[in-house]
Coordinates of C-alpha atoms in Angstrom, one line a residue:
S1 CA 19.4 -16.4 40.4
L2 CA 18.0 -15.1 43.7
A3 CA 16.2 -12.3 41.8
F4 CA 14.1 -14.9 40.0
V5 CA 13.0 -16.4 43.3
F6 CA 11.4 -13.2 44.4
A7 CA 10.4 -11.8 41.0
D8 CA 7.4 -9.5 40.8
G9 CA 7.2 -9.4 44.6
Q10 CA 6.2 -13.1 44.8
F11 CA 8.0 -16.2 46.1
H12 CA 8.4 -18.7 43.3
S13 CA 8.9 -22.1 44.9
E14 CA 10.3 -23.8 41.7
A15 CA 12.8 -21.1 41.2
A16 CA 13.7 -21.4 44.9
R17 CA 14.3 -25.1 44.6
R18 CA 16.5 -24.6 41.6
F19 CA 18.4 -21.8 43.3
V20 CA 19.1 -23.9 46.4
L21 CA 20.0 -27.1 44.5
G22 CA 21.8 -25.5 41.6
G23 CA 24.7 -23.8 43.3
D24 CA 28.0 -24.1 41.4
A25 CA 30.4 -22.3 43.8
G26 CA 31.8 -25.6 44.9
P27 CA 31.6 -29.3 44.1
L28 CA 28.8 -29.9 46.6
G29 CA 26.8 -26.9 45.6
R30 CA 26.7 -25.4 49.1
P31 CA 22.9 -25.8 49.4
L32 CA 22.6 -25.0 53.1
S33 CA 24.1 -21.6 52.6
L34 CA 21.9 -20.9 49.6
L35 CA 18.9 -22.0 51.6
T36 CA 19.6 -19.2 54.1
F37 CA 19.4 -16.6 51.4
L38 CA 15.7 -17.4 51.0
L39 CA 15.2 -16.0 54.5
D40 CA 16.5 -12.5 53.8
G41 CA 17.2 -12.2 50.0
S42 CA 14.0 -10.7 48.8
G43 CA 15.7 -7.3 48.3
W44 CA 18.5 -8.7 46.2
P45 CA 20.3 -7.2 44.3
N46 CA 19.2 -3.6 45.1
D47 CA 18.9 -3.9 48.9
V48 CA 21.4 -6.1 50.7
A49 CA 20.8 -4.7 54.2
A50 CA 18.9 -7.8 55.4
L51 CA 21.6 -10.1 54.1
L52 CA 24.3 -8.2 55.9
Y53 CA 22.2 -8.1 59.1
T54 CA 21.9 -11.9 59.0
N55 CA 25.6 -12.2 58.4
S56 CA 26.3 -10.0 61.4
L57 CA 24.1 -12.2 63.5
L58 CA 25.9 -15.3 62.3
H59 CA 29.2 -13.7 63.4
V60 CA 27.8 -13.0 66.8
L61 CA 26.6 -16.6 67.0
N62 CA 30.0 -17.9 65.9
A63 CA 31.6 -15.8 68.6
S64 CA 29.3 -17.4 71.2
L65 CA 30.1 -20.9 69.8
L66 CA 33.8 -20.1 69.9
A67 CA 33.7 -19.0 73.5
G68 CA 31.9 -22.2 74.4
M69 CA 34.4 -24.3 72.5
L70 CA 37.4 -22.6 74.0
F71 CA 35.9 -22.9 77.5
A72 CA 35.5 -26.6 76.9
L73 CA 39.1 -26.8 75.6
G74 CA 40.3 -25.1 78.8
R75 CA 38.4 -27.6 81.0
N76 CA 39.9 -30.5 79.0
L77 CA 43.3 -29.0 79.7
R78 CA 42.3 -29.3 83.4
W79 CA 42.2 -25.6 84.0
S80 CA 39.9 -24.3 86.7
A81 CA 36.5 -23.0 85.5
P82 CA 37.4 -19.3 86.2
R83 CA 40.7 -19.5 84.3
A84 CA 39.1 -21.4 81.4
A85 CA 36.3 -18.8 81.2
W86 CA 38.7 -15.9 81.4
V87 CA 40.9 -17.2 78.6
A88 CA 37.9 -18.2 76.4
V89 CA 36.2 -14.9 76.7
A90 CA 39.4 -12.8 76.1
S91 CA 40.4 -15.0 73.1
C92 CA 36.9 -14.8 71.7
A93 CA 36.9 -11.0 72.0
L94 CA 40.2 -10.7 70.2
W95 CA 38.9 -12.9 67.4
A96 CA 35.4 -11.3 67.1
L97 CA 36.8 -7.8 66.9
S98 CA 39.6 -8.7 64.4
P99 CA 39.3 -6.2 61.5
L100 CA 40.7 -8.7 59.1
L101 CA 37.5 -10.7 59.4
A102 CA 35.2 -7.8 58.6
S103 CA 34.7 -8.8 54.9
A104 CA 33.2 -12.2 56.0
S105 CA 30.2 -10.3 57.5
L106 CA 30.2 -7.3 55.2
M107 CA 30.0 -9.2 51.9
P108 CA 26.7 -11.1 51.3
I109 CA 28.3 -14.0 49.5
Q110 CA 30.5 -14.8 52.5
R111 CA 27.5 -16.2 54.2
M112 CA 29.0 -19.5 53.0
T113 CA 32.1 -18.9 55.1
L114 CA 30.2 -17.8 58.1
L115 CA 27.7 -20.7 58.1
S116 CA 30.3 -23.4 57.5
S117 CA 32.3 -22.0 60.4
T118 CA 29.1 -22.1 62.5
F119 CA 28.9 -25.9 62.0
M120 CA 32.6 -26.4 62.5
L121 CA 32.6 -24.5 65.8
A122 CA 29.5 -26.3 67.0
G123 CA 31.2 -29.6 66.0
M124 CA 34.4 -28.7 68.0
W125 CA 32.4 -27.6 71.0
G126 CA 30.4 -30.8 70.9
Y127 CA 33.5 -32.9 70.6
L128 CA 35.3 -31.2 73.5
S129 CA 32.3 -31.2 75.7
A130 CA 31.8 -35.0 75.2
R131 CA 35.5 -35.6 75.7
L132 CA 35.2 -34.3 79.3
S133 CA 33.5 -37.6 80.2
L134 CA 35.9 -39.8 78.1
E135 CA 37.7 -41.3 81.1
R136 CA 34.7 -42.2 83.2
A137 CA 32.3 -43.1 80.3
P138 CA 34.5 -43.8 77.3
L139 CA 32.0 -45.6 75.0
H140 CA 29.3 -42.9 75.5
A141 CA 31.9 -40.1 75.0
I142 CA 33.3 -41.6 71.9
L143 CA 29.8 -42.0 70.4
L144 CA 29.0 -38.4 71.1
M145 CA 32.4 -37.2 69.8
G146 CA 31.9 -39.1 66.6
L147 CA 28.4 -37.6 66.3
A148 CA 29.8 -34.1 66.8
I149 CA 32.4 -34.6 64.0
G150 CA 29.9 -36.2 61.7
L151 CA 27.1 -33.6 62.1
G152 CA 29.4 -30.6 62.1
G153 CA 31.4 -31.9 59.1
V154 CA 28.4 -32.9 56.9
L155 CA 26.4 -29.8 57.6
G156 CA 29.5 -27.7 57.2
V157 CA 30.6 -29.0 53.9
F158 CA 27.1 -28.5 52.4
S159 CA 27.6 -24.8 53.5
K160 CA 31.2 -24.5 52.2
E161 CA 33.7 -27.2 51.5
Q162 CA 36.3 -25.7 54.0
A163 CA 34.4 -27.6 56.8
A164 CA 36.2 -30.7 55.6
L165 CA 39.0 -29.4 57.8
L166 CA 37.0 -30.0 61.0
P167 CA 38.7 -33.3 61.8
G168 CA 42.1 -31.7 61.1
F169 CA 41.5 -29.0 63.7
I170 CA 40.4 -31.5 66.3
L171 CA 43.4 -33.8 65.4
L172 CA 45.7 -30.8 66.2
L173 CA 44.1 -30.4 69.6
E174 CA 44.6 -34.1 70.3
L175 CA 48.2 -34.2 69.2
L176 CA 49.4 -30.9 70.6
L177 CA 47.4 -29.8 73.6
L178 CA 44.9 -32.4 75.0
P179 CA 46.2 -34.8 77.7
S180 CA 46.0 -38.5 76.9
P181 CA 43.0 -40.0 78.8
A182 CA 43.6 -42.4 81.6
F183 CA 41.1 -45.2 81.3
K184 CA 41.3 -46.4 84.9
H185 CA 38.3 -48.7 85.1
A186 CA 38.2 -49.6 81.4
T187 CA 38.7 -53.0 79.8
S188 CA 41.8 -53.6 77.7
Q189 CA 39.8 -52.9 74.5
I190 CA 39.0 -49.3 75.3
P191 CA 42.4 -47.9 74.6
R192 CA 42.5 -49.7 71.3
L193 CA 39.0 -48.4 70.5
W194 CA 40.2 -44.9 71.4
L195 CA 43.2 -45.2 69.1
A196 CA 41.1 -46.6 66.2
F197 CA 38.6 -43.7 66.7
R198 CA 41.3 -41.1 66.5
W199 CA 42.7 -42.4 63.3
L200 CA 39.5 -43.2 61.6
A201 CA 37.5 -40.1 62.6
L202 CA 40.4 -37.6 62.6
G203 CA 43.4 -39.0 60.8
L204 CA 41.8 -40.6 57.8
P205 CA 39.8 -37.5 56.7
M206 CA 43.0 -35.5 56.7
L207 CA 44.9 -38.2 54.7
L208 CA 42.1 -38.0 52.1
I209 CA 42.4 -34.3 51.9
L210 CA 46.2 -34.5 51.5
G211 CA 45.6 -37.2 48.8
Y212 CA 43.2 -34.8 47.0
L213 CA 45.8 -32.0 47.1
V214 CA 48.6 -34.3 45.8
K215 CA 46.3 -35.4 43.0
N216 CA 45.6 -31.8 42.0
A217 CA 49.3 -30.9 42.3
L218 CA 50.3 -33.7 40.0
N219 CA 47.7 -32.5 37.5
H220 CA 48.5 -28.8 37.9
E221 CA 49.1 -28.0 34.3
A222 CA 45.5 -28.9 33.4
I223 CA 43.8 -27.4 36.4
Y224 CA 45.7 -24.1 36.0
A225 CA 44.9 -23.8 32.3
M226 CA 42.4 -20.9 33.0
R227 CA 44.6 -19.0 35.4
P228 CA 47.2 -16.4 34.4
F229 CA 49.7 -18.0 36.7
G230 CA 50.9 -21.5 37.4
M231 CA 51.0 -23.6 40.6
F232 CA 54.5 -22.8 41.5
D233 CA 54.0 -19.1 41.1
R234 CA 50.9 -19.4 43.3
L235 CA 52.8 -21.2 46.0
A236 CA 55.5 -18.6 45.9
S237 CA 52.9 -15.8 46.2
E238 CA 51.1 -17.5 49.0
L239 CA 54.3 -17.8 51.1
L240 CA 54.3 -13.9 51.1
I241 CA 50.5 -13.5 51.4
L242 CA 50.3 -15.7 54.5
W243 CA 52.8 -13.3 56.2
D244 CA 50.6 -10.4 55.1
Y245 CA 47.6 -12.0 56.8
V246 CA 49.6 -12.3 60.0
R247 CA 50.7 -8.6 59.8
L248 CA 47.2 -7.4 59.2
S249 CA 45.7 -9.5 61.9
L250 CA 48.2 -8.3 64.6
L251 CA 48.6 -4.8 63.4
P252 CA 45.5 -3.9 61.3
R253 CA 45.6 -0.9 58.9
P254 CA 42.0 -0.2 57.9
A255 CA 42.9 1.2 54.5
A256 CA 44.7 -2.0 53.6
I257 CA 41.7 -4.2 54.4
S258 CA 39.2 -4.3 51.6
P259 CA 37.4 -6.7 49.2
F260 CA 39.9 -5.9 46.4
H261 CA 43.1 -7.9 46.4
D262 CA 42.9 -9.1 42.8
G263 CA 45.8 -6.9 41.9
V264 CA 48.2 -8.5 44.4
R265 CA 51.6 -8.9 42.9
L266 CA 52.4 -12.4 41.6
A267 CA 55.6 -13.8 43.0
S268 CA 58.0 -16.4 41.6
F269 CA 60.6 -18.7 43.0
S270 CA 63.1 -17.0 40.7
E271 CA 63.0 -14.1 43.2
T272 CA 64.5 -13.8 46.6
L273 CA 61.5 -12.8 48.7
P274 CA 59.5 -16.1 48.5
W275 CA 62.6 -18.0 49.6
L276 CA 63.1 -15.6 52.5
A277 CA 59.4 -16.0 53.4
L278 CA 59.8 -19.8 53.3
A279 CA 62.9 -19.7 55.4
A280 CA 61.1 -17.6 58.0
W281 CA 58.2 -20.1 58.1
L282 CA 60.6 -23.0 58.4
A283 CA 62.6 -21.3 61.1
L284 CA 59.4 -20.6 63.1
A285 CA 58.4 -24.3 62.6
G286 CA 61.8 -25.5 63.8
L287 CA 61.5 -23.3 66.9
A288 CA 58.0 -24.6 67.5
I289 CA 59.1 -28.2 67.2
G290 CA 62.1 -27.6 69.5
L291 CA 59.9 -26.1 72.2
R292 CA 56.9 -28.3 71.7
R293 CA 57.2 -30.1 75.0
R294 CA 58.0 -27.1 77.3
F295 CA 56.0 -24.6 75.3
P296 CA 53.4 -26.2 73.0
W297 CA 51.6 -22.9 72.3
L298 CA 53.7 -21.8 69.3
A299 CA 53.4 -25.1 67.6
F300 CA 49.6 -25.1 68.2
A301 CA 49.1 -21.6 66.8
L302 CA 51.3 -22.3 63.7
A303 CA 49.7 -25.6 63.0
W304 CA 46.2 -24.3 63.4
F305 CA 47.0 -21.4 61.0
W306 CA 48.5 -23.8 58.4
V307 CA 45.6 -26.3 58.6
A308 CA 43.1 -23.5 58.1
H309 CA 44.9 -22.5 54.9
V310 CA 45.8 -26.0 53.5
L311 CA 42.8 -26.0 51.1
E312 CA 42.6 -22.4 49.9
S313 CA 46.3 -21.3 50.1
T314 CA 48.2 -24.2 48.6
V315 CA 48.0 -26.0 45.3
L316 CA 44.3 -25.5 44.2
P317 CA 43.9 -23.0 41.4
L318 CA 42.0 -20.4 43.4
E319 CA 42.5 -16.6 43.4
L320 CA 45.6 -15.6 45.4
Y321 CA 44.3 -13.4 48.2
F322 CA 41.1 -13.2 50.2
E323 CA 40.8 -11.9 53.7
H324 CA 37.8 -14.2 54.6
R325 CA 40.1 -17.2 54.3
N326 CA 41.4 -16.2 57.8
Y327 CA 38.0 -16.5 59.5
L328 CA 39.0 -19.4 61.7
A329 CA 42.8 -19.3 60.9
F330 CA 43.7 -17.1 63.8
V331 CA 41.7 -18.8 66.5
G332 CA 44.8 -20.8 67.5
M333 CA 47.0 -17.6 67.7
W334 CA 44.6 -15.6 69.9
F335 CA 43.9 -18.6 72.2
A336 CA 47.7 -19.3 72.6
L337 CA 48.5 -15.6 73.2
V338 CA 45.9 -15.2 75.9
A339 CA 46.8 -18.6 77.5
V340 CA 50.4 -17.5 77.7
L341 CA 49.6 -14.1 79.1
A342 CA 47.2 -15.6 81.6
D343 CA 49.8 -18.1 82.8
W344 CA 52.5 -15.3 83.0
G345 CA 50.1 -13.0 84.9
A346 CA 49.2 -15.7 87.4
R347 CA 52.8 -16.6 88.1
T348 CA 53.9 -13.0 88.5
K349 CA 50.7 -11.9 90.1
R350 CA 50.2 -9.3 87.4
L351 CA 46.8 -10.5 86.0
A352 CA 45.5 -7.0 86.4
A353 CA 48.2 -5.6 84.2
V354 CA 47.6 -8.4 81.6
G355 CA 43.9 -7.6 81.7
A356 CA 44.5 -3.9 81.2
G357 CA 46.9 -4.5 78.3
L358 CA 44.3 -6.8 76.6
V359 CA 41.5 -4.2 77.1
L360 CA 43.8 -1.5 75.5
Y361 CA 44.6 -3.8 72.5
L362 CA 40.9 -4.7 72.2
A363 CA 40.1 -1.0 72.0
V364 CA 42.6 -0.5 69.2
L365 CA 41.0 -3.5 67.3
A366 CA 37.5 -2.2 67.9
Y367 CA 38.5 1.3 66.7
S368 CA 40.0 -0.2 63.5
L369 CA 36.9 -2.3 63.0
W370 CA 34.7 0.7 63.4
Q371 CA 36.7 2.5 60.7
I372 CA 36.4 -0.4 58.3
T373 CA 32.6 -0.9 58.9
T374 CA 32.1 2.9 58.5
L375 CA 34.0 2.8 55.2
Y376 CA 31.9 -0.2 53.9
G377 CA 28.8 1.8 54.9
N378 CA 30.0 4.7 52.7
P379 CA 30.5 3.1 49.2
R380 CA 31.3 6.3 47.5
L381 CA 34.2 7.2 49.9
A382 CA 35.3 3.5 49.9
A383 CA 35.5 3.4 46.1
E384 CA 37.8 6.4 46.1
L385 CA 40.0 5.1 48.9
W386 CA 40.3 1.5 47.6
A387 CA 41.1 2.7 44.1
I388 CA 44.0 4.7 45.5
E389 CA 45.1 2.0 47.9
F390 CA 44.9 -0.8 45.3
P391 CA 45.9 0.8 42.0
Q392 CA 46.5 -2.6 40.4
S393 CA 43.1 -4.0 41.3
E394 CA 40.8 -4.2 38.3
R395 CA 37.8 -4.7 40.6
A396 CA 38.6 -1.6 42.6
A397 CA 38.6 0.4 39.4
Q398 CA 35.3 -1.1 38.3
F399 CA 33.8 -0.3 41.7
L400 CA 34.9 3.3 41.4
A401 CA 33.6 3.5 37.9
Q402 CA 30.3 2.1 39.1
A403 CA 30.1 4.8 41.8
Y404 CA 30.5 7.5 39.1
F405 CA 28.0 5.7 36.9
L406 CA 25.4 5.7 39.7
E407 CA 26.0 9.5 40.1
N408 CA 25.3 9.8 36.3
D409 CA 28.9 11.0 35.8
L410 CA 29.5 8.8 32.8
P411 CA 32.6 10.6 31.4
T412 CA 34.5 10.3 34.7
A413 CA 33.5 6.6 34.9
L414 CA 34.9 6.1 31.4
R415 CA 38.1 7.8 32.3
V416 CA 38.5 5.6 35.4
L417 CA 38.2 2.4 33.2
D418 CA 40.5 3.7 30.5
K419 CA 43.2 4.6 33.0
A420 CA 42.9 1.2 34.7
A421 CA 43.1 -0.5 31.3
E422 CA 46.3 1.4 30.5
Q423 CA 47.9 0.3 33.8
S424 CA 46.7 -3.3 33.6
Q425 CA 48.8 -6.2 32.2
M426 CA 45.5 -7.9 31.2
P427 CA 43.3 -5.0 30.0
N428 CA 40.8 -6.6 27.8
G429 CA 38.0 -7.0 30.4
L430 CA 38.3 -3.3 31.2
R431 CA 38.5 -2.3 27.6
L432 CA 35.3 -4.2 26.8
Q433 CA 33.6 -2.5 29.7
S434 CA 34.8 0.9 28.7
F435 CA 33.6 0.2 25.1
Q436 CA 30.2 -0.7 26.6
L437 CA 30.1 2.6 28.6
A438 CA 31.4 4.6 25.6
C439 CA 28.5 3.3 23.6
G440 CA 26.0 4.5 26.2
I441 CA 27.6 7.9 26.6
G442 CA 27.4 8.7 22.9
H443 CA 30.0 11.5 22.9
E444 CA 32.6 9.5 20.9
D445 CA 32.3 9.3 17.2
V446 CA 32.2 6.1 15.1
A447 CA 35.9 6.1 14.4
Q448 CA 36.8 6.3 18.2
L449 CA 34.3 3.5 19.0
E450 CA 35.7 1.3 16.2
Q451 CA 39.2 2.0 17.5
R452 CA 38.2 0.9 20.9
I453 CA 36.8 -2.4 19.8
Q454 CA 39.7 -3.2 17.4
R455 CA 42.1 -2.9 20.3
V456 CA 40.0 -5.4 22.2
R457 CA 39.8 -7.8 19.3
K458 CA 43.5 -7.7 18.5
S459 CA 44.5 -9.1 21.9
L460 CA 41.5 -11.2 22.8
P461 CA 43.0 -14.5 21.5
D462 CA 46.1 -14.0 23.7
E463 CA 44.6 -12.4 26.8
E464 CA 45.5 -14.3 30.0
N465 CA 42.5 -13.3 32.1
L466 CA 39.1 -13.5 30.5
Q467 CA 37.0 -14.9 33.5
A468 CA 34.6 -11.9 33.4
L469 CA 34.2 -12.1 29.6
P470 CA 30.8 -14.0 29.5
A471 CA 29.2 -11.4 31.8
T472 CA 30.6 -8.5 29.7
L473 CA 29.4 -10.1 26.5
D474 CA 26.0 -10.4 28.0
Q475 CA 26.0 -6.6 28.7
L476 CA 27.1 -6.0 25.1
R477 CA 24.2 -8.1 23.9
H478 CA 21.8 -5.7 25.7
I479 CA 23.5 -2.8 24.0
L480 CA 23.1 -4.5 20.7
Q481 CA 19.5 -5.2 21.4
E482 CA 18.9 -1.5 22.2
Q483 CA 20.9 -0.4 19.1
D484 CA 22.7 2.1 21.3
C485 CA 26.2 2.3 19.8
K486 CA 25.9 4.5 16.6
G487 CA 25.7 1.3 14.5
V488 CA 29.2 0.2 15.4
L489 CA 28.1 -2.8 17.4
T490 CA 26.4 -5.1 14.9
P491 CA 25.4 -8.8 15.2
E492 CA 28.3 -9.6 12.9
L493 CA 30.8 -7.7 15.0
F494 CA 29.4 -9.3 18.2
S495 CA 29.9 -12.7 16.6
Q496 CA 33.5 -11.8 15.6
I497 CA 34.3 -10.7 19.2
A498 CA 32.9 -14.0 20.5
D499 CA 34.9 -15.9 17.9
D500 CA 38.1 -14.1 18.9
A501 CA 37.5 -15.1 22.6
L502 CA 36.9 -18.7 21.5
K503 CA 40.3 -18.7 19.8
N504 CA 41.9 -18.1 23.2
P505 CA 43.2 -21.6 24.4
R506 CA 43.3 -20.5 28.0
F507 CA 39.7 -19.3 27.9
V508 CA 38.3 -22.4 26.1
S509 CA 40.1 -24.8 28.4
D510 CA 37.1 -24.3 30.7
K511 CA 34.0 -25.9 29.3
R512 CA 31.8 -23.6 31.3
N513 CA 33.2 -20.6 29.4
L514 CA 32.5 -22.3 26.1
A515 CA 28.9 -23.1 27.1
N516 CA 28.3 -19.6 28.4
V517 CA 29.5 -17.8 25.3
E518 CA 27.5 -20.2 23.1
I519 CA 24.4 -19.4 25.2
I520 CA 25.0 -15.6 24.8
I521 CA 25.5 -16.0 21.0
A522 CA 22.3 -18.0 20.9
A523 CA 20.5 -15.1 22.8
V524 CA 21.7 -12.6 20.1
Y525 CA 20.1 -14.8 17.4
M526 CA 17.0 -15.2 19.5
D527 CA 16.7 -11.5 19.8
Q528 CA 16.7 -11.4 16.0
K529 CA 14.1 -14.2 16.0
K530 CA 16.4 -16.5 14.0
L531 CA 15.5 -20.0 15.2
E532 CA 18.0 -22.2 13.4
P533 CA 21.2 -20.4 14.5
T534 CA 19.8 -20.0 18.0
L535 CA 19.2 -23.8 18.3
E536 CA 22.6 -24.5 16.8
H537 CA 24.4 -22.5 19.4
L538 CA 22.3 -23.9 22.3
D539 CA 23.2 -27.4 21.0
R540 CA 26.9 -26.4 21.1
A541 CA 26.4 -25.1 24.7
L542 CA 24.8 -28.4 25.7
A543 CA 27.6 -30.4 24.1
N544 CA 30.2 -28.5 26.1
R545 CA 28.2 -28.4 29.4
P546 CA 24.9 -30.3 29.6
D547 CA 22.6 -28.2 31.8
L548 CA 18.9 -28.6 32.6
D549 CA 18.1 -24.9 32.2
T550 CA 19.7 -24.7 28.8
L551 CA 18.0 -27.9 27.7
E552 CA 14.6 -26.6 28.7
L553 CA 15.2 -23.4 26.9
A554 CA 16.3 -25.2 23.7
L555 CA 13.3 -27.6 24.0
G556 CA 10.8 -24.8 24.4
L557 CA 12.2 -23.1 21.3
M558 CA 12.0 -26.3 19.3
N559 CA 8.4 -26.9 20.3
S560 CA 7.5 -23.3 19.4
G561 CA 8.8 -24.1 15.9
G562 CA 7.0 -27.4 15.6
L563 CA 10.2 -29.4 15.9
F564 CA 8.8 -32.0 18.3
E565 CA 10.7 -35.1 17.1
E566 CA 13.9 -33.1 17.1
G567 CA 13.2 -32.0 20.6
L568 CA 12.9 -35.6 21.8
Q569 CA 16.3 -36.3 20.1
L570 CA 17.8 -33.3 21.9
I571 CA 16.7 -34.7 25.2
D572 CA 18.2 -38.1 24.4
R573 CA 21.4 -36.6 23.1
H574 CA 22.1 -34.4 26.2
S575 CA 20.5 -36.4 29.0
Q576 CA 23.8 -38.0 30.0
G577 CA 26.4 -36.1 32.0
L578 CA 24.2 -33.2 33.2
V579 CA 26.2 -30.8 35.3
S580 CA 24.8 -31.5 38.8
T581 CA 25.6 -31.7 42.5
P582 CA 25.0 -34.7 44.7
L583 CA 21.8 -33.2 46.2
R584 CA 20.4 -32.0 42.9
K585 CA 21.1 -35.3 41.0
A586 CA 17.8 -36.9 41.9
Y587 CA 15.9 -33.6 41.1
D588 CA 17.5 -33.4 37.7
E589 CA 16.8 -37.0 36.9
N590 CA 13.2 -36.6 37.8
A591 CA 13.0 -33.3 35.8
L592 CA 14.5 -35.1 32.7
H593 CA 12.0 -37.9 33.0
K594 CA 9.2 -35.4 33.1
L595 CA 10.6 -33.5 30.1
R596 CA 10.9 -36.7 28.1
E597 CA 7.4 -37.9 29.1
G598 CA 6.0 -34.5 28.2
Q599 CA 7.7 -34.5 24.9
L600 CA 6.4 -37.9 24.0
A601 CA 2.9 -36.7 25.0
I602 CA 3.3 -33.7 22.6
I603 CA 4.4 -36.0 19.8
Q604 CA 1.5 -38.4 20.4
A605 CA -0.9 -35.5 20.4
E606 CA 0.5 -34.1 17.2
K607 CA 0.3 -37.5 15.5
S608 CA -3.3 -37.9 16.6
G609 CA -4.2 -34.5 15.1
K610 CA -4.7 -32.8 18.4
T611 CA -3.1 -29.5 19.2
P612 CA 0.0 -30.1 21.2

């Protein structure tokens, strides 16, 4: 946790190393994004102003990179420098002021989206700048283009995996917009080299991504086990959601733009709307294909948008709706729109009118963006508005309840959670939180508190959405530790709640959930100073998800109880298959080696009669 890095006002280097290398938000760990949090995260979690300031600077940097990239694109299209600059700046302004992108800068965790986009934009700019010399110095240009793709892609994916799409964006430019190079003074091998480069550097990565998506689609029943929806329902929903992104990008409504879209309605192919949405997308695609030679801009804007969403809005079992997924998705649309307007204005000699219209539209976008940023800056007002605008959002209700909690208006906070639970189709997370809050308020009698927890227990084994359960159980553990629930919450009841959750097949299909619950149960026993059950549950956690931090905790407890040989056996039993990322693998292996060597030294010291 970032809080451990700056605990007690000090910078802890070992905690920082583990924080950077221990990310689990994606398969690569996103260490570059986590590294940047060390620059401005000393106030986390109470003060996020520095984090948001850095995010805003990154957005400004990205706007500058985008302007440079689009200018280089215009020059590759053989536009004059003034026209290329005009189109690049106008397109960049429309993108930078888009209200739909606000959450990427106003949510600290979206640093990952911003930073990966930085490397993607830099990679595209580098590629397009090098391509300007492709005809006169092909070998040198191809080398620099490959370097731009490699550096931008590698640095990008270690910020967030979406940067794997960098070759796909460039491939679209090559296929739909950029003119084929004329190698006038080149040998006969240069055209072959150019063709091989395009397919190896651009085509092959996209084929690998498509293969990855097909593999996940074929295994969809297993990978969707934790989700309250299946792959086909997700696809049906995304067909509608993608249209909603387009609507909010072109005609933003500030109240509809927020962090809370978890209550978005799940669609199904048994309904009419998804088929209508699909038909509209196909009709647009057909029109784009039919006009691709005389009017390539529609095909370019559509293809860019779809490529941007191919990872996060198709078959992977992610949440349905997030605004930040559009951070680069509308670059193609804005560039195409401005290019068409600029061409029309030049032909009809109405460039001044085009410029005035764009300025007016930019003013509308800027005003909407100001409203959104102002709302984010007033959390109390935002909580009220978002709870009204998104009544099905569990997170919006939690955010509003938290606002009342911070004002010490606990009864109102409890009413918000209870009302949201009544309206929710998956209410157990909210019910557990309301039970937690009711314990703290203390105005309900024992019978009411017992009734609350029995409602939760009754439906826990069948609940479809328990992703927040480990965090809620951890909060209940603190209540148990403080004995702040009129004796209703006992260690036995806590264990029963945990056991009910572990009977839920959807919940236990994720080994991380199993491990987290076992760790929390172990913490309950540790609070009671019961070593044997604590170690038993930590061992179960390690069996489900071997983790270095959990192993070190269990080993320290064993050594405190004099179980030195057992500690060595624990290391040997769980040293294989540690959950790790590529960059952390070497660190974990070295840490394991040190743990084992240290444990052997302790055992040797104990046998020789020395104090371990």
